[in-house]
Short mmCIF file of C-alpha atoms in Angstrom, two decimals:
data_model
loop_
_atom_site.label_atom_id
_atom_site.label_comp_id
_atom_site.label_asym_id
_atom_site.label_seq_id
_atom_site.Cartn_x
_atom_site.Cartn_y
_atom_site.Cartn_z
CA MET A 1 0.00 0.00 0.00
CA GLU A 2 2.95 2.33 -0.64
CA ASN A 3 0.86 4.68 -2.84
CA ILE A 4 -1.91 5.23 -0.30
CA LYS A 5 -1.44 9.03 -0.24
CA ARG A 6 -0.79 9.44 -3.95
CA LYS A 7 -3.18 10.37 -6.75
CA ALA A 8 -3.52 8.76 -10.15
CA LEU A 9 -4.16 10.47 -13.50
CA LEU A 10 -5.87 8.10 -15.92
CA VAL A 11 -6.21 9.27 -19.54
CA ILE A 12 -8.70 7.23 -21.55
CA SER A 13 -9.06 7.29 -25.34
CA PHE A 14 -10.43 5.01 -28.04
CA GLY A 15 -6.87 4.13 -29.08
CA THR A 16 -5.04 3.68 -32.39
CA SER A 17 -2.67 1.18 -33.99
CA HIS A 18 -0.99 3.90 -36.09
CA MET A 19 2.17 4.93 -34.25
CA ASP A 20 2.81 8.07 -36.34
CA THR A 21 -0.49 9.74 -35.45
CA ARG A 22 -0.53 8.29 -31.91
CA GLN A 23 2.60 10.24 -30.98
CA LYS A 24 1.20 13.47 -32.43
CA THR A 25 -2.26 13.15 -30.90
CA ILE A 26 -2.94 10.76 -28.02
CA GLU A 27 0.54 10.99 -26.56
CA ALA A 28 0.66 14.76 -27.09
CA CYS A 29 -2.60 15.16 -25.16
CA GLU A 30 -1.33 12.83 -22.44
CA LYS A 31 1.88 14.86 -22.10
CA ARG A 32 -0.06 18.10 -21.77
CA LEU A 33 -2.17 16.55 -19.00
CA ARG A 34 0.87 15.08 -17.23
CA ASP A 35 2.59 18.47 -17.29
CA ARG A 36 -0.52 20.18 -15.87
CA PHE A 37 -1.05 17.64 -13.06
CA PRO A 38 2.48 16.65 -11.94
CA ASP A 39 1.32 15.51 -8.49
CA CYS A 40 -0.51 12.57 -10.09
CA ASP A 41 0.99 9.28 -11.30
CA PHE A 42 0.10 8.78 -14.96
CA TYR A 43 -1.75 5.78 -16.45
CA ARG A 44 -3.14 5.12 -19.94
CA SER A 45 -6.25 3.22 -20.99
CA TRP A 46 -8.12 2.59 -24.26
CA THR A 47 -11.75 1.61 -24.84
CA SER A 48 -11.17 -0.35 -28.07
CA LYS A 49 -10.56 -4.00 -27.20
CA MET A 50 -9.82 -4.71 -30.87
CA ILE A 51 -6.95 -2.21 -31.00
CA ILE A 52 -5.65 -3.33 -27.59
CA LYS A 53 -5.51 -6.91 -28.89
CA LYS A 54 -3.85 -5.82 -32.15
CA LEU A 55 -1.05 -3.98 -30.31
CA LYS A 56 -0.49 -6.96 -28.03
CA THR A 57 -0.18 -9.30 -31.02
CA ARG A 58 1.79 -6.99 -33.31
CA ASP A 59 4.04 -5.10 -30.89
CA ASN A 60 3.74 -7.06 -27.63
CA GLU A 61 2.59 -3.77 -26.07
CA GLU A 62 0.13 -3.95 -23.16
CA VAL A 63 -2.54 -1.24 -23.04
CA LEU A 64 -5.17 -1.58 -20.33
CA TYR A 65 -8.93 -1.57 -20.81
CA PRO A 66 -10.63 0.91 -18.38
CA SER A 67 -11.76 -1.79 -15.94
CA GLN A 68 -8.26 -3.30 -15.95
CA ALA A 69 -6.70 0.11 -15.31
CA LEU A 70 -9.03 0.82 -12.38
CA ASP A 71 -8.37 -2.64 -10.93
CA LEU A 72 -4.63 -1.91 -11.13
CA LEU A 73 -5.06 1.42 -9.37
CA LEU A 74 -7.02 -0.31 -6.59
CA GLU A 75 -4.29 -2.92 -6.28
CA LYS A 76 -1.62 -0.22 -6.03
CA GLY A 77 -3.54 1.50 -3.24
CA TYR A 78 -4.54 4.77 -4.89
CA LYS A 79 -7.39 6.58 -3.13
CA GLU A 80 -8.00 9.41 -5.61
CA VAL A 81 -8.29 8.98 -9.38
CA TYR A 82 -8.53 11.84 -11.88
CA ILE A 83 -9.76 10.71 -15.29
CA GLN A 84 -9.73 12.62 -18.56
CA SER A 85 -11.51 11.28 -21.60
CA LEU A 86 -10.00 12.04 -25.01
CA HIS A 87 -13.28 11.23 -26.75
CA LEU A 88 -14.68 14.01 -28.93
CA ILE A 89 -18.37 13.53 -28.12
CA CYS A 90 -20.52 11.93 -25.42
CA GLY A 91 -21.19 9.00 -27.72
CA GLU A 92 -21.17 5.22 -27.44
CA GLU A 93 -17.49 4.82 -26.51
CA TYR A 94 -17.66 7.59 -23.91
CA ASN A 95 -20.79 6.12 -22.33
CA LYS A 96 -19.21 2.67 -22.30
CA MET A 97 -16.30 4.19 -20.40
CA MET A 98 -18.59 5.98 -17.93
CA ASN A 99 -20.60 2.82 -17.24
CA ILE A 100 -17.36 1.12 -16.23
CA ILE A 101 -16.26 4.05 -14.07
CA ASP A 102 -19.62 4.14 -12.26
CA ASN A 103 -19.00 0.59 -11.03
CA TYR A 104 -15.78 1.75 -9.32
CA ARG A 105 -16.89 5.02 -7.69
CA HIS A 106 -17.57 3.44 -4.29
CA LYS A 107 -14.18 1.69 -4.30
CA PHE A 108 -12.12 4.91 -4.25
CA ASP A 109 -12.29 7.92 -1.98
CA LYS A 110 -12.64 10.07 -5.07
CA ILE A 111 -13.08 9.65 -8.81
CA LEU A 112 -13.30 12.82 -10.87
CA VAL A 113 -13.92 12.73 -14.62
CA GLY A 114 -13.20 15.57 -17.03
CA ARG A 115 -15.83 15.89 -19.77
CA PRO A 116 -14.98 15.00 -23.39
CA LEU A 117 -14.33 17.64 -26.04
CA LEU A 118 -17.93 18.52 -26.90
CA THR A 119 -20.32 18.73 -23.94
CA SER A 120 -21.29 22.26 -22.95
CA LEU A 121 -22.41 25.02 -25.33
CA GLU A 122 -19.14 26.79 -24.60
CA ASP A 123 -17.27 23.68 -25.80
CA TYR A 124 -19.05 23.85 -29.17
CA ASP A 125 -18.19 27.54 -29.54
CA TYR A 126 -14.57 26.82 -28.64
CA VAL A 127 -14.21 24.10 -31.29
CA THR A 128 -16.03 26.20 -33.87
CA ASP A 129 -13.53 29.00 -33.29
CA LEU A 130 -10.65 26.57 -33.85
CA ILE A 131 -12.17 25.28 -37.10
CA LYS A 132 -12.63 28.88 -38.23
CA GLU A 133 -8.98 29.67 -37.54
CA VAL A 134 -7.75 26.57 -39.41
CA SER A 135 -10.15 27.14 -42.32
CA LEU A 136 -9.05 30.75 -42.75
CA GLU A 137 -5.45 29.56 -43.02
CA ASP A 138 -6.45 26.83 -45.52
CA THR A 139 -8.42 29.19 -47.77
CA LYS A 140 -6.44 32.42 -47.48
CA LEU A 141 -5.09 32.18 -51.05
CA ASP A 142 -8.49 31.58 -52.62
CA LEU A 143 -11.21 32.55 -50.15
CA LYS A 144 -14.06 32.86 -52.63
CA ARG A 145 -13.92 29.42 -54.24
CA SER A 146 -12.34 27.25 -51.52
CA ALA A 147 -13.42 25.79 -48.19
CA SER A 148 -12.32 23.25 -45.61
CA VAL A 149 -14.23 19.98 -45.29
CA TRP A 150 -14.06 17.97 -42.05
CA MET A 151 -14.83 14.26 -41.85
CA GLY A 152 -16.26 13.01 -38.54
CA HIS A 153 -16.79 9.39 -37.60
CA GLY A 154 -20.50 9.57 -36.76
CA THR A 155 -22.44 7.45 -34.29
CA GLY A 156 -25.73 5.62 -33.87
CA HIS A 157 -25.87 6.98 -30.32
CA GLN A 158 -28.13 9.92 -29.40
CA ALA A 159 -25.01 12.09 -29.40
CA HIS A 160 -25.07 12.05 -33.24
CA ALA A 161 -26.55 15.57 -33.04
CA SER A 162 -23.11 16.84 -31.95
CA TYR A 163 -21.89 16.83 -35.55
CA ALA A 164 -24.92 18.67 -36.87
CA ALA A 165 -24.53 21.21 -34.03
CA ILE A 166 -20.98 22.02 -35.15
CA ASP A 167 -21.98 22.18 -38.82
CA TYR A 168 -24.84 24.55 -37.98
CA ARG A 169 -22.49 26.87 -36.06
CA LEU A 170 -20.12 26.96 -39.02
CA SER A 171 -22.94 27.90 -41.39
CA ARG A 172 -24.52 30.39 -38.98
CA ASN A 173 -21.20 32.21 -38.60
CA SER A 174 -20.47 32.21 -42.36
CA ILE A 175 -17.32 30.14 -41.84
CA LYS A 176 -16.01 28.53 -45.04
CA ALA A 177 -16.05 25.06 -43.51
CA TYR A 178 -18.35 22.06 -43.74
CA LEU A 179 -18.62 18.96 -41.54
CA ALA A 180 -20.11 15.55 -42.39
CA THR A 181 -19.72 12.01 -41.06
CA VAL A 182 -18.92 8.51 -42.27
CA GLU A 183 -21.53 6.77 -40.10
CA GLY A 184 -24.18 9.31 -39.24
CA TYR A 185 -25.60 12.73 -40.09
CA PRO A 186 -24.78 14.99 -41.87
CA GLU A 187 -23.71 12.59 -44.65
CA ILE A 188 -21.28 13.38 -47.45
CA GLU A 189 -24.21 13.72 -49.90
CA ASP A 190 -25.72 16.47 -47.74
CA MET A 191 -22.40 18.28 -47.64
CA ILE A 192 -21.84 18.01 -51.41
CA PHE A 193 -25.23 19.63 -51.99
CA PHE A 194 -24.23 22.70 -49.98
CA LEU A 195 -20.70 22.82 -51.40
CA LYS A 196 -22.12 23.10 -54.93
CA LYS A 197 -24.86 25.46 -53.82
CA ASP A 198 -22.22 27.78 -52.34
CA GLY A 199 -20.01 27.65 -55.44
CA ILE A 200 -17.06 25.87 -53.79
CA GLU A 201 -14.50 24.47 -56.23
CA LYS A 202 -11.47 23.64 -54.10
CA ILE A 203 -11.61 21.60 -50.89
CA HIS A 204 -9.15 21.27 -48.03
CA LEU A 205 -10.05 17.82 -46.66
CA ARG A 206 -9.42 17.22 -42.93
CA PRO A 207 -10.28 14.58 -40.29
CA PHE A 208 -12.59 15.63 -37.46
CA LEU A 209 -11.10 12.75 -35.48
CA LEU A 210 -8.73 12.70 -32.52
CA VAL A 211 -6.20 10.69 -34.53
CA ALA A 212 -5.52 10.50 -38.27
CA GLY A 213 -5.63 6.70 -38.29
CA ASP A 214 -7.61 4.10 -40.25
CA HIS A 215 -10.64 6.28 -40.95
CA ALA A 216 -8.53 9.24 -42.07
CA LYS A 217 -6.15 7.17 -44.20
CA ASN A 218 -8.78 4.94 -45.77
CA ASP A 219 -12.34 6.34 -45.51
CA MET A 220 -11.19 9.92 -46.02
CA ALA A 221 -8.01 9.85 -48.14
CA GLY A 222 -7.91 6.32 -49.53
CA GLN A 223 -7.44 5.60 -53.23
CA ASP A 224 -10.49 3.35 -53.67
CA GLU A 225 -13.61 4.79 -55.29
CA GLU A 226 -15.61 4.86 -52.02
CA SER A 227 -13.22 7.16 -50.16
CA TRP A 228 -14.20 10.78 -49.65
CA LEU A 229 -11.19 11.87 -51.67
CA SER A 230 -12.36 9.84 -54.68
CA ILE A 231 -16.01 10.83 -54.29
CA LEU A 232 -15.23 14.55 -54.07
CA ARG A 233 -12.89 14.42 -57.06
CA ALA A 234 -15.53 12.52 -59.05
CA GLU A 235 -17.94 15.36 -58.21
CA GLY A 236 -15.52 17.80 -59.85
CA PHE A 237 -13.84 19.30 -56.79
CA GLU A 238 -10.13 19.99 -56.51
CA VAL A 239 -9.03 18.34 -53.24
CA GLU A 240 -6.02 18.92 -51.00
CA VAL A 241 -5.66 16.48 -48.09
CA HIS A 242 -4.46 17.53 -44.61
CA MET A 243 -3.65 14.55 -42.36
CA GLU A 244 -3.80 16.27 -38.97
CA GLY A 245 -5.82 14.60 -36.22
CA MET A 246 -7.70 16.93 -33.89
CA GLY A 247 -5.37 15.88 -31.08
CA GLU A 248 -2.45 17.56 -32.87
CA PHE A 249 -3.87 21.02 -32.31
CA GLU A 250 -2.59 22.62 -29.12
CA ALA A 251 -5.99 24.25 -28.61
CA ILE A 252 -7.58 20.79 -28.38
CA GLN A 253 -4.88 19.54 -26.02
CA ASP A 254 -5.47 22.60 -23.85
CA LYS A 255 -9.23 21.97 -23.88
CA PHE A 256 -8.84 18.48 -22.45
CA VAL A 257 -6.62 19.92 -19.71
CA GLU A 258 -9.18 22.63 -19.01
CA ASN A 259 -12.02 20.10 -18.79
CA LEU A 260 -10.26 18.07 -16.10
CA ALA A 261 -9.25 21.23 -14.26
CA ASP A 262 -12.93 22.29 -14.29
CA ALA A 263 -13.97 18.99 -12.69
CA ILE A 264 -11.32 19.37 -9.98
CA GLU A 265 -12.29 23.00 -9.31
CA GLU A 266 -15.97 22.08 -9.04
CA ASP A 267 -15.12 19.36 -6.54
CA LYS A 268 -13.10 21.84 -4.48
CA ARG A 269 -15.96 24.34 -4.54
CA ILE A 270 -18.32 21.77 -3.08
CA GLY A 271 -15.71 20.70 -0.56
CA VAL A 272 -15.19 24.16 0.91
CA ALA A 273 -18.89 25.06 1.01
CA CYS A 274 -19.86 26.00 4.56
CA ARG A 275 -16.42 25.03 5.92
CA ASP A 276 -16.18 28.37 7.71
CA GLN A 277 -19.81 28.46 8.80
CA ASP A 278 -20.92 27.47 12.30
CA VAL A 279 -23.56 24.93 11.35
CA GLU A 280 -24.72 21.73 12.97
CA ALA A 281 -23.60 18.57 11.17
CA GLY A 282 -26.08 17.37 8.57
CA ARG A 283 -26.74 13.83 7.43
CA PHE A 284 -28.20 12.07 4.42
CA TYR A 285 -30.71 9.24 4.78
CA GLY A 286 -31.63 6.73 2.07
CA ILE A 287 -35.05 5.45 3.08
CA GLY A 288 -36.75 2.33 1.74
CA THR A 289 -40.51 2.78 1.57
CA GLY A 290 -41.45 -0.83 0.95
CA PRO A 291 -43.50 -1.96 -2.06
CA GLY A 292 -46.35 0.55 -1.99
CA ASP A 293 -48.55 0.41 1.10
CA SER A 294 -47.91 3.19 3.61
CA GLN A 295 -48.48 0.73 6.45
CA LEU A 296 -45.51 -1.36 5.31
CA LEU A 297 -42.93 1.31 6.16
CA THR A 298 -40.68 0.29 9.02
CA ILE A 299 -40.96 2.17 12.32
CA LYS A 300 -37.41 3.44 11.80
CA ALA A 301 -38.27 4.79 8.34
CA ALA A 302 -41.30 6.64 9.74
CA LYS A 303 -39.26 8.14 12.60
CA THR A 304 -36.53 9.24 10.19
CA LEU A 305 -39.01 10.97 7.89
CA ASP A 306 -40.31 12.90 10.90
CA LYS A 307 -36.90 14.44 11.69
CA LEU A 308 -35.94 15.52 8.17
CA ASP A 309 -35.50 19.11 6.99
CA ILE A 310 -35.48 18.23 3.28
CA LEU A 311 -36.84 15.22 1.40
CA TYR A 312 -35.90 14.37 -2.19
CA LEU A 313 -38.65 12.61 -4.16
CA PRO A 314 -37.80 10.88 -7.47
CA GLN A 315 -39.88 11.59 -10.58
CA ALA A 316 -39.87 9.26 -13.58
CA LYS A 317 -41.21 12.07 -15.80
CA ILE A 318 -40.49 15.81 -15.63
CA GLY A 319 -43.45 17.42 -13.90
CA GLY A 320 -45.00 14.02 -13.25
CA GLU A 321 -46.32 12.75 -9.95
CA SER A 322 -43.85 11.03 -7.65
CA ARG A 323 -45.16 7.54 -6.91
CA VAL A 324 -43.33 7.29 -3.59
CA ARG A 325 -44.82 10.55 -2.32
CA LYS A 326 -48.22 8.85 -1.90
CA ILE A 327 -46.57 6.17 0.22
CA VAL A 328 -44.74 8.48 2.61
CA ASP A 329 -47.29 11.32 2.66
CA PRO A 330 -48.91 10.24 5.99
CA TYR A 331 -45.54 10.60 7.73
CA LEU A 332 -44.47 14.03 6.40
CA ARG A 333 -44.48 17.17 8.53
CA PRO A 334 -46.23 20.24 7.05
CA ASP A 335 -43.00 22.28 7.21
CA LEU A 336 -40.85 19.65 5.47
CA VAL A 337 -39.15 20.96 2.32
CA LEU A 338 -39.94 18.63 -0.59
CA LYS A 339 -37.66 18.54 -3.62
CA GLU A 340 -39.08 16.52 -6.50
CA ARG A 341 -36.28 15.71 -8.94
CA HIS A 342 -36.38 14.01 -12.31
CA PHE A 343 -34.53 10.70 -12.66
CA PRO A 344 -34.66 9.78 -16.39
CA MET A 345 -35.93 6.28 -17.18
CA SER A 346 -34.34 6.32 -20.64
CA TYR A 347 -31.56 4.44 -22.42
CA ASP A 348 -29.51 7.64 -22.66
CA SER A 349 -26.69 6.91 -20.20
CA GLN A 350 -25.32 10.43 -20.51
CA GLU A 351 -28.68 12.00 -19.62
CA LYS A 352 -29.00 9.76 -16.56
CA ARG A 353 -25.46 10.46 -15.36
CA GLU A 354 -25.95 14.22 -15.70
CA SER A 355 -29.13 13.95 -13.62
CA TRP A 356 -27.43 11.85 -10.91
CA ASP A 357 -24.43 14.21 -10.81
CA ALA A 358 -26.58 17.34 -10.49
CA ILE A 359 -28.84 15.90 -7.77
CA SER A 360 -25.84 14.54 -5.84
CA LYS A 361 -24.21 17.97 -5.80
CA GLU A 362 -27.44 19.51 -4.54
CA ILE A 363 -27.71 16.93 -1.75
CA ILE A 364 -24.09 17.49 -0.71
CA ASP A 365 -24.71 21.23 -0.55
CA ASP A 366 -27.83 20.73 1.62
CA VAL A 367 -26.05 18.37 4.03
CA ARG A 368 -23.02 20.64 4.35
CA HIS A 369 -25.39 23.44 5.30
CA GLY A 370 -26.36 21.35 8.32
CA LYS A 371 -29.61 19.91 6.97
CA GLN A 372 -31.08 16.49 7.67
CA VAL A 373 -31.73 15.27 4.14
CA GLY A 374 -33.62 12.21 2.94
CA PHE A 375 -34.22 10.34 -0.29
CA VAL A 376 -37.05 7.80 -0.57
CA SER A 377 -36.92 4.71 -2.73
CA LEU A 378 -39.54 2.06 -3.53
CA GLY A 379 -38.87 -1.30 -1.98
CA ASP A 380 -35.40 -1.68 -0.53
CA PRO A 381 -32.92 1.08 -1.46
CA MET A 382 -30.08 -1.39 -2.07
CA LEU A 383 -31.97 -3.61 -4.52
CA TYR A 384 -32.32 -2.42 -8.14
CA SER A 385 -32.74 1.15 -6.94
CA THR A 386 -31.72 4.53 -8.34
CA TYR A 387 -30.54 5.27 -4.79
CA VAL A 388 -27.36 3.24 -5.39
CA TYR A 389 -26.26 5.65 -8.15
CA LEU A 390 -26.61 8.52 -5.69
CA LEU A 391 -24.84 6.55 -2.97
CA ASP A 392 -21.81 5.98 -5.22
CA ARG A 393 -21.52 9.75 -5.67
CA LEU A 394 -22.09 10.65 -2.01
CA ILE A 395 -20.24 8.00 -0.02
CA ASP A 396 -17.20 9.25 1.93
CA ARG A 397 -18.19 12.86 1.16
CA ILE A 398 -21.06 13.26 3.64
CA GLU A 399 -22.53 11.29 6.54
CA ILE A 400 -24.94 8.66 5.21
CA GLU A 401 -27.40 6.24 6.81
CA THR A 402 -29.36 3.76 4.70
CA ILE A 403 -32.64 2.41 6.09
CA PRO A 404 -33.86 -0.84 4.54
CA GLY A 405 -37.36 -1.42 3.23
CA LEU A 406 -39.50 -4.44 2.52
CA SER A 407 -38.82 -5.81 -0.96
CA SER A 408 -41.72 -6.35 -3.35
CA PHE A 409 -41.09 -10.09 -3.73
CA SER A 410 -41.09 -10.59 0.06
CA ASN A 411 -44.44 -8.83 0.24
CA ILE A 412 -45.82 -10.88 -2.68
CA ALA A 413 -44.80 -14.12 -0.98
CA ALA A 414 -46.22 -13.12 2.41
CA SER A 415 -49.46 -11.63 1.06
CA ASN A 416 -50.23 -14.75 -0.97
CA ASN A 417 -48.89 -17.43 1.43
CA PHE A 418 -46.42 -18.45 -1.27
CA SER A 419 -43.20 -19.81 0.21
CA LEU A 420 -39.89 -18.62 -1.22
CA ALA A 421 -37.35 -21.16 0.04
CA MET A 422 -36.85 -23.63 2.88
CA ASP A 423 -33.96 -25.24 4.74
CA THR A 424 -30.87 -25.22 2.49
CA ASP A 425 -32.70 -24.45 -0.75
CA PRO A 426 -30.96 -21.71 -2.80
CA MET A 427 -33.05 -18.88 -4.20
CA LEU A 428 -32.20 -16.65 -7.17
CA VAL A 429 -33.35 -13.07 -7.72
CA TYR A 430 -32.95 -12.47 -11.44
CA PRO A 431 -33.59 -9.36 -13.60
CA CYS A 432 -35.12 -10.41 -16.93
CA THR A 433 -33.21 -7.94 -19.10
CA GLY A 434 -31.14 -10.54 -20.96
CA SER A 435 -32.14 -13.09 -23.57
CA MET A 436 -34.98 -15.59 -23.18
CA GLU A 437 -32.38 -18.35 -23.49
CA GLU A 438 -30.58 -17.03 -20.42
CA ILE A 439 -33.83 -16.60 -18.47
CA GLU A 440 -34.82 -20.18 -19.27
CA ARG A 441 -31.38 -21.42 -18.21
CA MET A 442 -31.80 -19.73 -14.82
CA VAL A 443 -35.24 -21.29 -14.36
CA ASP A 444 -33.75 -24.72 -15.09
CA LEU A 445 -30.90 -24.21 -12.61
CA PHE A 446 -32.89 -23.08 -9.55
CA ASP A 447 -35.92 -24.53 -7.74
CA SER A 448 -36.84 -21.11 -6.35
CA ILE A 449 -36.46 -18.03 -8.52
CA VAL A 450 -37.75 -14.45 -8.36
CA LEU A 451 -38.06 -12.99 -11.87
CA MET A 452 -37.95 -9.19 -11.74
CA LYS A 453 -38.10 -6.58 -14.51
CA VAL A 454 -40.34 -8.93 -16.51
CA TYR A 455 -42.75 -6.36 -17.94
CA LYS A 456 -41.26 -6.42 -21.46
CA ARG A 457 -41.13 -10.23 -21.62
CA CYS A 458 -44.16 -11.35 -19.62
CA ARG A 459 -45.86 -13.28 -22.41
CA PRO A 460 -42.84 -15.37 -23.54
CA ILE A 461 -41.86 -16.01 -19.89
CA ILE A 462 -45.37 -17.27 -19.09
CA GLU A 463 -45.33 -19.49 -22.18
CA MET A 464 -41.93 -20.86 -21.19
CA LEU A 465 -43.15 -21.66 -17.65
CA GLU A 466 -46.26 -23.35 -19.06
CA ALA A 467 -44.13 -25.50 -21.35
CA LYS A 468 -42.04 -26.61 -18.36
CA GLY A 469 -45.14 -27.51 -16.32
CA LEU A 470 -44.46 -24.73 -13.82
CA ALA A 471 -47.63 -22.64 -14.27
CA ASP A 472 -49.17 -24.05 -11.07
CA LYS A 473 -45.94 -23.42 -9.17
CA SER A 474 -45.72 -19.75 -10.11
CA ILE A 475 -47.39 -16.52 -9.11
CA MET A 476 -47.41 -13.17 -10.92
CA VAL A 477 -48.18 -9.85 -9.23
CA SER A 478 -48.26 -6.34 -10.69
CA ASN A 479 -48.04 -3.23 -8.47
CA SER A 480 -47.65 -5.18 -5.25
CA ALA A 481 -49.18 -3.42 -2.21
CA MET A 482 -50.43 -0.52 -4.37
CA GLU A 483 -54.04 0.47 -5.04
CA GLU A 484 -53.88 -0.99 -8.55
CA GLU A 485 -52.40 -4.35 -7.44
CA LEU A 486 -53.21 -7.34 -9.67
CA VAL A 487 -52.55 -10.91 -8.56
CA TYR A 488 -52.48 -13.86 -10.97
CA ARG A 489 -52.37 -17.16 -9.11
CA ASP A 490 -52.92 -18.83 -12.47
CA ILE A 491 -50.28 -17.08 -14.54
CA SER A 492 -51.84 -18.39 -17.75
CA GLN A 493 -54.64 -15.85 -17.24
CA ALA A 494 -52.12 -13.04 -17.71
CA LYS A 495 -50.67 -14.36 -20.97
CA ASP A 496 -52.88 -12.37 -23.32
CA LEU A 497 -52.98 -9.00 -21.56
CA ASP A 498 -52.46 -5.96 -23.81
CA SER A 499 -49.74 -4.52 -21.55
CA TYR A 500 -47.93 -5.19 -18.29
CA SER A 501 -46.98 -2.84 -15.48
CA TYR A 502 -43.34 -1.90 -14.99
CA PHE A 503 -43.74 -3.15 -11.40
CA THR A 504 -44.47 -6.78 -12.30
CA THR A 505 -42.79 -9.78 -10.64
CA ILE A 506 -43.09 -13.53 -11.20
CA ILE A 507 -42.06 -15.99 -8.47
CA VAL A 508 -41.47 -19.66 -9.17
CA ASN A 509 -41.00 -22.33 -6.52
CA LYS A 510 -40.84 -25.85 -7.93
CA LYS A 511 -41.25 -27.39 -4.46
CA THR A 512 -44.48 -25.70 -3.45
CA TYR A 513 -48.11 -25.83 -4.53
CA LYS A 514 -50.36 -22.83 -4.06
CA ALA A 515 -53.48 -23.02 -1.99
CA ASN A 516 -56.95 -22.22 -3.33
CA MET A 517 -56.26 -23.67 -6.78
#
């Protein structure tokens, strides 16, 4: 544990197998970050497993995947990790990286992550200004008939709008530059339309990529007929190629440094809040409400609610009604400050992380002002709960107490006299978000199994249980302990419903038979 007081700087990029551009881009950015944060030990990580494997095979060089890098830092005893992404947008690779990081937040005293190149509106303006400066240099000898064209990678992720946002800024500011993508929007056909419309004859072709690697050398400047170089020449344009990755520009290197510095400064700002104020120590409480009936709250949960100054209530939809508020309402004091906050239930990982980060900062600020602050969660807060994402961001920064709640499947079993497990029987709690093949495998392996998150697969799961002769050894309940509760002791009756509630659970016990059948 020799490094217990030291900090680690982890720089994460997609990676490249092209050594010439790697030195000018990735390694140049890494050097700028190392120079700016000399009190941190430097580590490198890439998100492309394919490139990592290629370097290992070709050069016998070991580059760590993000989870491997974080495991190594844990092993070496680091307590604080400062991470800077070299990704250009908050796209698929960036979100993959953040999902990995989120699993490690509770294992370190501190993990801070600098945002990628394009996140805030100011970031877009900054990059637009750089493109303007480069384009003016490219076209200075023939401003009227020439322009710079930038090739981005593109993405199927929701962040695809990042490219269109840059292209719009270029057009809006009358900058002689155009941006399109290989795998997204705008496409090269869209760009060609506007190039001809604007009377452009000569093109300075550039990669809007961190490195000038495979995509730049082949998709952009390759000699085959499908490359951008060939397409643009076939359309009658004179083309000059510039093989500079975005990471070569000092302004981009400086931006990555600035983004990490911003994250560190924000953390310091929160840390010093109220340090000089004479306030009573605050505390944060994560409170399990149970499955839905107000009478199923524990005595401790009710007593905790009564002593709070502020209570955070999760909303699934902006402006929507908080489901848990109905449950805890009988226990709330009239003077309690209620803060309803939106927790997105979408597949946009970036949107969810931004929500969790913002709410966590607000909670920290409240607690450090001496407030007793609570957050309520359906069921048990440590089981498939949004609360855990908050906990990862709050732990070791403020005082926290988590109060358990009755889980929905425990209530289903008790309310319907349906045993879960006996003696040495194992029991599996399984979220049905994977394939039907995997769900069926779990059912075959265990005599007692709780199937949660079944609402999207209820019909095929019921059919599978029927085929295995387990229909009379199963129970299905939607909205357990809530006003709209539905109980299906014969699960076959639920097979042809038009829709299923999000809060639907199926319990199977091969060793029990239900009463009243």
